[in-house]
mmCIF file of C-alpha atoms in Angstrom:
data_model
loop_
_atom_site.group_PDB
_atom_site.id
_atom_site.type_symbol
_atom_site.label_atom_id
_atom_site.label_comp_id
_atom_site.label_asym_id
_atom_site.label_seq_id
_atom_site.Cartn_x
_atom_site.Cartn_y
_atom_site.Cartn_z
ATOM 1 C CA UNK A 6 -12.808 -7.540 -28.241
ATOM 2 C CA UNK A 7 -15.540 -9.747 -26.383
ATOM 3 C CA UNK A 8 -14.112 -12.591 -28.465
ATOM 4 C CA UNK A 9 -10.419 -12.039 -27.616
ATOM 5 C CA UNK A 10 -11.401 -11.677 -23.935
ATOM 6 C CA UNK A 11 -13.174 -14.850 -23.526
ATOM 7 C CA UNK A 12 -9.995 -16.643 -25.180
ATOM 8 C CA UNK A 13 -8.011 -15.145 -22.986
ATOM 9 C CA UNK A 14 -10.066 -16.073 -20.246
ATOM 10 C CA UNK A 15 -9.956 -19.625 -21.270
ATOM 11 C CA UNK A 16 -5.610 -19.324 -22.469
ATOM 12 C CA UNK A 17 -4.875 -17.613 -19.034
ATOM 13 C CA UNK A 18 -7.611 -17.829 -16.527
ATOM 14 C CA UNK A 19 -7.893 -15.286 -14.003
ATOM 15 C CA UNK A 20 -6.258 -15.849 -10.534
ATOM 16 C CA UNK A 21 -7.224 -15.194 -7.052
ATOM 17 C CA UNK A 22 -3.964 -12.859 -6.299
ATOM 18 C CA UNK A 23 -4.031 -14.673 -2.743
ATOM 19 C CA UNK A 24 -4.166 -18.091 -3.207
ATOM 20 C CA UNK A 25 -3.624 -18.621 -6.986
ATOM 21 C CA UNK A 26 -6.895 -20.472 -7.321
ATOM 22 C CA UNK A 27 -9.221 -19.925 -10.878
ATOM 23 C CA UNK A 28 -11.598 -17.323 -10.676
ATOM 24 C CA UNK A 29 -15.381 -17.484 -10.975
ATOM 25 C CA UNK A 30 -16.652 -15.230 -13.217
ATOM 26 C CA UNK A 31 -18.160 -13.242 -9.711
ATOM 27 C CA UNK A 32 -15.200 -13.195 -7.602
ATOM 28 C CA UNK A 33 -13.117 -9.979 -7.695
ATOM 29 C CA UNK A 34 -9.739 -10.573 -7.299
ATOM 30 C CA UNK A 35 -9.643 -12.907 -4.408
ATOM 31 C CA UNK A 36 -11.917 -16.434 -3.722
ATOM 32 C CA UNK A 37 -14.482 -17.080 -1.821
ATOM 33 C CA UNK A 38 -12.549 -19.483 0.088
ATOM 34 C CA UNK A 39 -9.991 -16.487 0.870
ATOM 35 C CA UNK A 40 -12.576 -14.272 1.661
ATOM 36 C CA UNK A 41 -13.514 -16.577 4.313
ATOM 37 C CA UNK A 42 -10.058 -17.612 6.117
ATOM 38 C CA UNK A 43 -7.826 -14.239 4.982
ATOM 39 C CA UNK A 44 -6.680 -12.631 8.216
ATOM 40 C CA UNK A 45 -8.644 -9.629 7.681
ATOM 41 C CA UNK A 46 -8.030 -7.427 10.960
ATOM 42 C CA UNK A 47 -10.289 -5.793 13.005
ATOM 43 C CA UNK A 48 -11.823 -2.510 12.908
ATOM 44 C CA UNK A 49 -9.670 -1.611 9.980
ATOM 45 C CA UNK A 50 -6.702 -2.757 11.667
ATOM 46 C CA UNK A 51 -6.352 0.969 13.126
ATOM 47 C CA UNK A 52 -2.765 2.133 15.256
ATOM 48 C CA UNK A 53 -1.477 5.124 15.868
ATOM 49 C CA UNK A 54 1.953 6.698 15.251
ATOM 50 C CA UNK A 55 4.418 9.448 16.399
ATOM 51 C CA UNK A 56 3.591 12.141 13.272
ATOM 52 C CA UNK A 57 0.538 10.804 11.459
ATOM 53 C CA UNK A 58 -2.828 10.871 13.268
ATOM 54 C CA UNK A 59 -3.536 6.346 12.299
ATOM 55 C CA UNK A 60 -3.333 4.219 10.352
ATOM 56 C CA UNK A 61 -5.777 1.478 9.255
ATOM 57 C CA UNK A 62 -4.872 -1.738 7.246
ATOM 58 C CA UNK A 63 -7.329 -4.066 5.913
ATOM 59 C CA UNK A 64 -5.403 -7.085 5.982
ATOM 60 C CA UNK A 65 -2.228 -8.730 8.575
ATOM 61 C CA UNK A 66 0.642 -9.693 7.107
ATOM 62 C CA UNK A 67 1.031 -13.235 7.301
ATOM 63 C CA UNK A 68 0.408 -16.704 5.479
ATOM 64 C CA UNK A 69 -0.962 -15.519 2.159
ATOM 65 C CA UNK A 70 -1.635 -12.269 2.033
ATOM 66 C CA UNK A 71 2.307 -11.955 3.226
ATOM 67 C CA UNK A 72 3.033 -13.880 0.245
ATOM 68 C CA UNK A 73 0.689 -12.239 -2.476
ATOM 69 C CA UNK A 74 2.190 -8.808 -1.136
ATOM 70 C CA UNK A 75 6.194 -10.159 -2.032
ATOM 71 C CA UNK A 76 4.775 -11.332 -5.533
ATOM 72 C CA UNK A 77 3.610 -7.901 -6.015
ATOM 73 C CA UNK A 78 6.968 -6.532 -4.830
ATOM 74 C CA UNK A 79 9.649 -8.589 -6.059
ATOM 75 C CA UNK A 80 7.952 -10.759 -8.270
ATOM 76 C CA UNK A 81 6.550 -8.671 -10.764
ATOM 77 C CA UNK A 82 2.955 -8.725 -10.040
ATOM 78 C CA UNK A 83 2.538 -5.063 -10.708
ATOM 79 C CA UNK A 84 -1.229 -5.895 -11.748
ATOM 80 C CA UNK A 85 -2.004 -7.291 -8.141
ATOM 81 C CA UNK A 86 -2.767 -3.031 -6.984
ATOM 82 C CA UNK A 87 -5.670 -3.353 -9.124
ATOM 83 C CA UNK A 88 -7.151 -5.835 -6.545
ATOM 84 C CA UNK A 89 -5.328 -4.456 -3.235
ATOM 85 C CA UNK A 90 -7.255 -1.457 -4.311
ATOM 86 C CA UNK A 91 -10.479 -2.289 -3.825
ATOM 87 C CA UNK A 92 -9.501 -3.898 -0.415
ATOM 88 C CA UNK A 93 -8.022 -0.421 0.959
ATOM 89 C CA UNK A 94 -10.423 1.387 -0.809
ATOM 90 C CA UNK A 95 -12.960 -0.425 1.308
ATOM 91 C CA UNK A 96 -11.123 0.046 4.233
ATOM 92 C CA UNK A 97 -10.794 3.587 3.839
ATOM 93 C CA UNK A 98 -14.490 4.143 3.171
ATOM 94 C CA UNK A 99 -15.265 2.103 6.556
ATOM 95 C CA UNK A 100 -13.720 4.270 8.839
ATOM 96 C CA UNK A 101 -15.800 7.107 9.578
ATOM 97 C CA UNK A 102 -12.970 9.530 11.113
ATOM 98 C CA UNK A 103 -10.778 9.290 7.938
ATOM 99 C CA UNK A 104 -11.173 12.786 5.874
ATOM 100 C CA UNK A 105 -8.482 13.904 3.517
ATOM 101 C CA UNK A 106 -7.991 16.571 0.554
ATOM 102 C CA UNK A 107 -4.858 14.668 -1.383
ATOM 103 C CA UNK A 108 -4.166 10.950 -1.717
ATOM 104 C CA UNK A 109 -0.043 10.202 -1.737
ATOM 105 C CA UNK A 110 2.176 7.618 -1.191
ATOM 106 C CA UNK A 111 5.351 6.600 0.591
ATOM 107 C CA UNK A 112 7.652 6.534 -2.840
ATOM 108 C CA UNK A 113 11.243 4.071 -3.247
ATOM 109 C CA UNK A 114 14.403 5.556 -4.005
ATOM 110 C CA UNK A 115 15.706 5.868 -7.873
ATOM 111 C CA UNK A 116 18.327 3.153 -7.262
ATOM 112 C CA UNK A 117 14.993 0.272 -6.170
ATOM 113 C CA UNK A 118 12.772 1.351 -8.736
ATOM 114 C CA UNK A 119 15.372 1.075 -11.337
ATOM 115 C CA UNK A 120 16.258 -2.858 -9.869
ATOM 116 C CA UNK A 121 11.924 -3.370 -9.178
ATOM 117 C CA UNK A 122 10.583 -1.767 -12.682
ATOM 118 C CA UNK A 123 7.433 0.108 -10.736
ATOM 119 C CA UNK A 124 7.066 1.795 -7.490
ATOM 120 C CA UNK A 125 4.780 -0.749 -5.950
ATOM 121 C CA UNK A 126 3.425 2.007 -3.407
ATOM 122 C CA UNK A 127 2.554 4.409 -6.065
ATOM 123 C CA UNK A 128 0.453 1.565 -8.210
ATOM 124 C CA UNK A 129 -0.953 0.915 -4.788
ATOM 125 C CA UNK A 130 -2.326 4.412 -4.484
ATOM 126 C CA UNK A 131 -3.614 5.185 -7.796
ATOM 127 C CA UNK A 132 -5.477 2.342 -7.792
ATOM 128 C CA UNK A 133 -6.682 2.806 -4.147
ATOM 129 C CA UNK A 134 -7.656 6.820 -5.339
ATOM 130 C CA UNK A 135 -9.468 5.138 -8.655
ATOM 131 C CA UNK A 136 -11.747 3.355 -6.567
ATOM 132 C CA UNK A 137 -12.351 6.448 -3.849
ATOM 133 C CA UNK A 138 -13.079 8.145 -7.271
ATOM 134 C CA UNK A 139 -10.445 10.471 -6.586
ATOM 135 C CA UNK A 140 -6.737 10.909 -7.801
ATOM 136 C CA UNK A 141 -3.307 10.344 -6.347
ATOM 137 C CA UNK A 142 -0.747 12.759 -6.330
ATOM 138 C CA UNK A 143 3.741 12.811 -5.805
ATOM 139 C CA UNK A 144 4.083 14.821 -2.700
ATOM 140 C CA UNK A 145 7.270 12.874 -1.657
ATOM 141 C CA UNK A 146 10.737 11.594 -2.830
ATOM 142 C CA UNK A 147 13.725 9.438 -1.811
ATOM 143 C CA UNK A 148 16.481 11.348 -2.690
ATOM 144 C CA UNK A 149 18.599 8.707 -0.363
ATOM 145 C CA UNK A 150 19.000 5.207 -0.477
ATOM 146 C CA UNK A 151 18.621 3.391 2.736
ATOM 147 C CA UNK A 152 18.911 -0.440 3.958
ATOM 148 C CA UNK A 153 15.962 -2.297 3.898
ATOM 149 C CA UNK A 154 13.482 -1.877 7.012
ATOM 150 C CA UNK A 155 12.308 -5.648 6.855
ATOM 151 C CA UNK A 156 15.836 -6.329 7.027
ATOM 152 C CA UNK A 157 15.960 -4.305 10.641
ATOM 153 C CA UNK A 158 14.810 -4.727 14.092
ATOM 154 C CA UNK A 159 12.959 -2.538 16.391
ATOM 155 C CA UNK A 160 11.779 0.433 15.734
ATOM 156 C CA UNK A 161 14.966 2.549 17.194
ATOM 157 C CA UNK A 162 16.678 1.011 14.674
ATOM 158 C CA UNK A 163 14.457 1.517 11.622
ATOM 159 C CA UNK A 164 13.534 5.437 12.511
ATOM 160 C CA UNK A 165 17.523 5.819 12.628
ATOM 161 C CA UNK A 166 18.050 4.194 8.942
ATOM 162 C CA UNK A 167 14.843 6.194 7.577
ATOM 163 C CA UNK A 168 15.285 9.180 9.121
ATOM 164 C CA UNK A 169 16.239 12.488 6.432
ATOM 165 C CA UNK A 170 15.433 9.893 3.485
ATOM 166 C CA UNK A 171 12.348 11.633 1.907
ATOM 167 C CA UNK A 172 11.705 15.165 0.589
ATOM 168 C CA UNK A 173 8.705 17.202 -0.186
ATOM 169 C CA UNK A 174 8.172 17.769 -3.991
ATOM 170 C CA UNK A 175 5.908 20.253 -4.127
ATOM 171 C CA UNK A 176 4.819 22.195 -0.693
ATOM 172 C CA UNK A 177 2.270 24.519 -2.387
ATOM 173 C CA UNK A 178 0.508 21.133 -3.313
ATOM 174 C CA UNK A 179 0.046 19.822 0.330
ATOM 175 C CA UNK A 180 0.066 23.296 2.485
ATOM 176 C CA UNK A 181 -2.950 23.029 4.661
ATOM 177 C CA UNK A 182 -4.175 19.940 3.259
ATOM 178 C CA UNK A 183 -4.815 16.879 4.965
ATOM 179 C CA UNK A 184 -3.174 14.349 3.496
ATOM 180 C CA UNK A 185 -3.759 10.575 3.300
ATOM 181 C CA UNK A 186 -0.511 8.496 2.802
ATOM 182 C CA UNK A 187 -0.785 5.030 1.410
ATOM 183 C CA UNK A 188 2.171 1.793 1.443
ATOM 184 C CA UNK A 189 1.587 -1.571 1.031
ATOM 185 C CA UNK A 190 2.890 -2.992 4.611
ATOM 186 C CA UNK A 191 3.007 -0.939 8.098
ATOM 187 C CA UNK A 192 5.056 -2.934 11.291
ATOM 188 C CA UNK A 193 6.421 -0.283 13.623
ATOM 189 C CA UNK A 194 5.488 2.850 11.594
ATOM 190 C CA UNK A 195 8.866 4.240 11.529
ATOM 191 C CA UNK A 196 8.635 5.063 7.742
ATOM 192 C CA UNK A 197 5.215 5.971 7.516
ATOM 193 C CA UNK A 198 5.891 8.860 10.369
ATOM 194 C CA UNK A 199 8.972 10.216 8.932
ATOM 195 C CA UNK A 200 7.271 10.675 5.661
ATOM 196 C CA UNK A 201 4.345 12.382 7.708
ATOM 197 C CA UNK A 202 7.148 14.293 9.848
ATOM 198 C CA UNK A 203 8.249 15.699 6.372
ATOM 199 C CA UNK A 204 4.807 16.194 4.936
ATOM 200 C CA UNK A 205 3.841 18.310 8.032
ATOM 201 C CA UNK A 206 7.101 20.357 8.296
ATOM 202 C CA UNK A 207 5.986 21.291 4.816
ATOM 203 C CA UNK A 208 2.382 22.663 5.692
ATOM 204 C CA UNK A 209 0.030 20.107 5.787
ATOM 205 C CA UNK A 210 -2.404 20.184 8.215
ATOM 206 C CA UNK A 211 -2.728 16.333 8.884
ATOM 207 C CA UNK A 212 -1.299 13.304 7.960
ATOM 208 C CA UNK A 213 -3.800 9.964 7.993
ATOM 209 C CA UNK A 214 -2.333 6.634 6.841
ATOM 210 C CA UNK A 215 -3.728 3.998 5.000
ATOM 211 C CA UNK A 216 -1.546 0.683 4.005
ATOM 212 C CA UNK A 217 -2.822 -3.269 2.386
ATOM 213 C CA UNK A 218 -1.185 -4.865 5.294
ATOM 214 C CA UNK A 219 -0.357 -4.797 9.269
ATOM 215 C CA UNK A 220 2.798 -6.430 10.257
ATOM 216 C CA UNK A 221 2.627 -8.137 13.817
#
C-alpha cells in the first residue's frame, strides 16, 4: 500500500485545493504561499443573525477561496471537505463562546443533490465533526425546491424565497440541545436563520453557526 501511494503521489500529485499548486509533503491541504495571502478573516469572521446566536467563518469569500469553494460545489471536488475541515474545525475550536451538543448542517433539496451527486454541506460537516472528534447528525430537510440565493439580492428577498423550505427530521434528536449548524458560504444569513428558526421551533435550546466562508 506504501508502494501504490508513493506512485500515486508521483502519477497525480497532491494539490493545494486553493491555488492548485503541488504539495510538499508538510503542507495540509493548502500552500504555504496561500497560507500567507488567503483572506482569512478576523476573529473567526464572527456576525450575528435574526434566529441563531453567530456565526463564525474562517475564510471571505473572494479571489481563491471563492473559487476553490465553486469547484467543490459544481465542479465535483467532493474531496475538497476533507481540507475545509480542518480550516472550520480550527475555527470552531478558536472561539471560546462556541458550545454545542449536536453538529448538523444546512441540507439541499432532492431535486440539487440529484443534478450535484453529494450534498456539499453535509461532506462539509462530517468532515468538520471528524476533526472536533465528534459526529454529525440529519436534523434538517428540503422538502421544497427554491431559486438559488446567490442568484438573489438583499436579504428581503432571499428570507422570502427560503422561507418554509426546511423541515425538522427528527425533534427528539435536537430537543434541548444546542445545536451547531454548518454550510459552506454565509452573505446575509437568511438561510442559515430560517434553518435555526425551524431547529428552535422544534426544541432546541440554541442554534450556533459555523460556515468555510463569509460573503461581503
Amino acid at each position: 500500500m506504501g508502494i501504490l501511494s508513493v506512485i500515486l503521489d508521483l502519477l497525480f500529485p497532491p494539490k493545494c485545493v486553493f491555488c492548485g499548486r503541488v504539495l510538499n509533503k508538510t503542507d495540509d491541504g493548502w500552500c504555504d504561499r496561500c497560507t500567507e495571502t488567503l483572506p482569512f478573516s478576523d476573529n473567526g469572521g464572527k456576525q450575528n443573525g435574526d434566529a441563531f446566536d453567530f456565526c463564525v467563518s474562517p475564510l471571505h469569500y473572494k479571489g481563491n477561496v471563492r473559487k476553490s469553494i465553486l469547484r467543490f460545489k459544481f465542479r465535483g471536488m467532493s474531496a475538497y471537505a476533507s481540507v475545509y475541515g480542518k480550516l472550520l474545525a480550527d475555527c470552531v475550536r478558536e472561539q471560546p463562546d462556541i458550545s454545542y451538543d449536536i453538529i448538523t448542517w444546512v441540507p439541499l433539496s432532492s431535486k440539487r443533490k440529484r443534478a450535484r451527486g453529494y450534498d456539499q454541506a453535509m461532506l462539509l460537516a462530517l468532515a468538520t465533526a471528524l476533526e472536533l472528534g465528534d459526529v454529525a447528525a440529519e436534523t434538517l430537510e428540503k422538502p421544497r425546491d427554491v431559486n438559488a440565493q446567490s442568484e438573489l439580492g438583499g436579504k428581503e428577498e432571499r428570507s422570502a424565497n427560503i422561507k418554509e423550505a426546511f423541515e425538522a427530521t427528527d425533534p427528539e434528536l435536537i430537543e434541548g440541545k444546542s445545536v451547531l449548524l454548518i454550510d459552506d458560504v454565509v452573505t446575509t444569513g437568511s438561510t442559515l436563520s430560517e434553518c435555526a428558526r425551524v431547529l428552535l421551533a422544534a426544541g432546541a435550546a440554541k442554534v450556533v453557526c459555523a460556515t468555510l466562508a463569509r460573503g461581503e
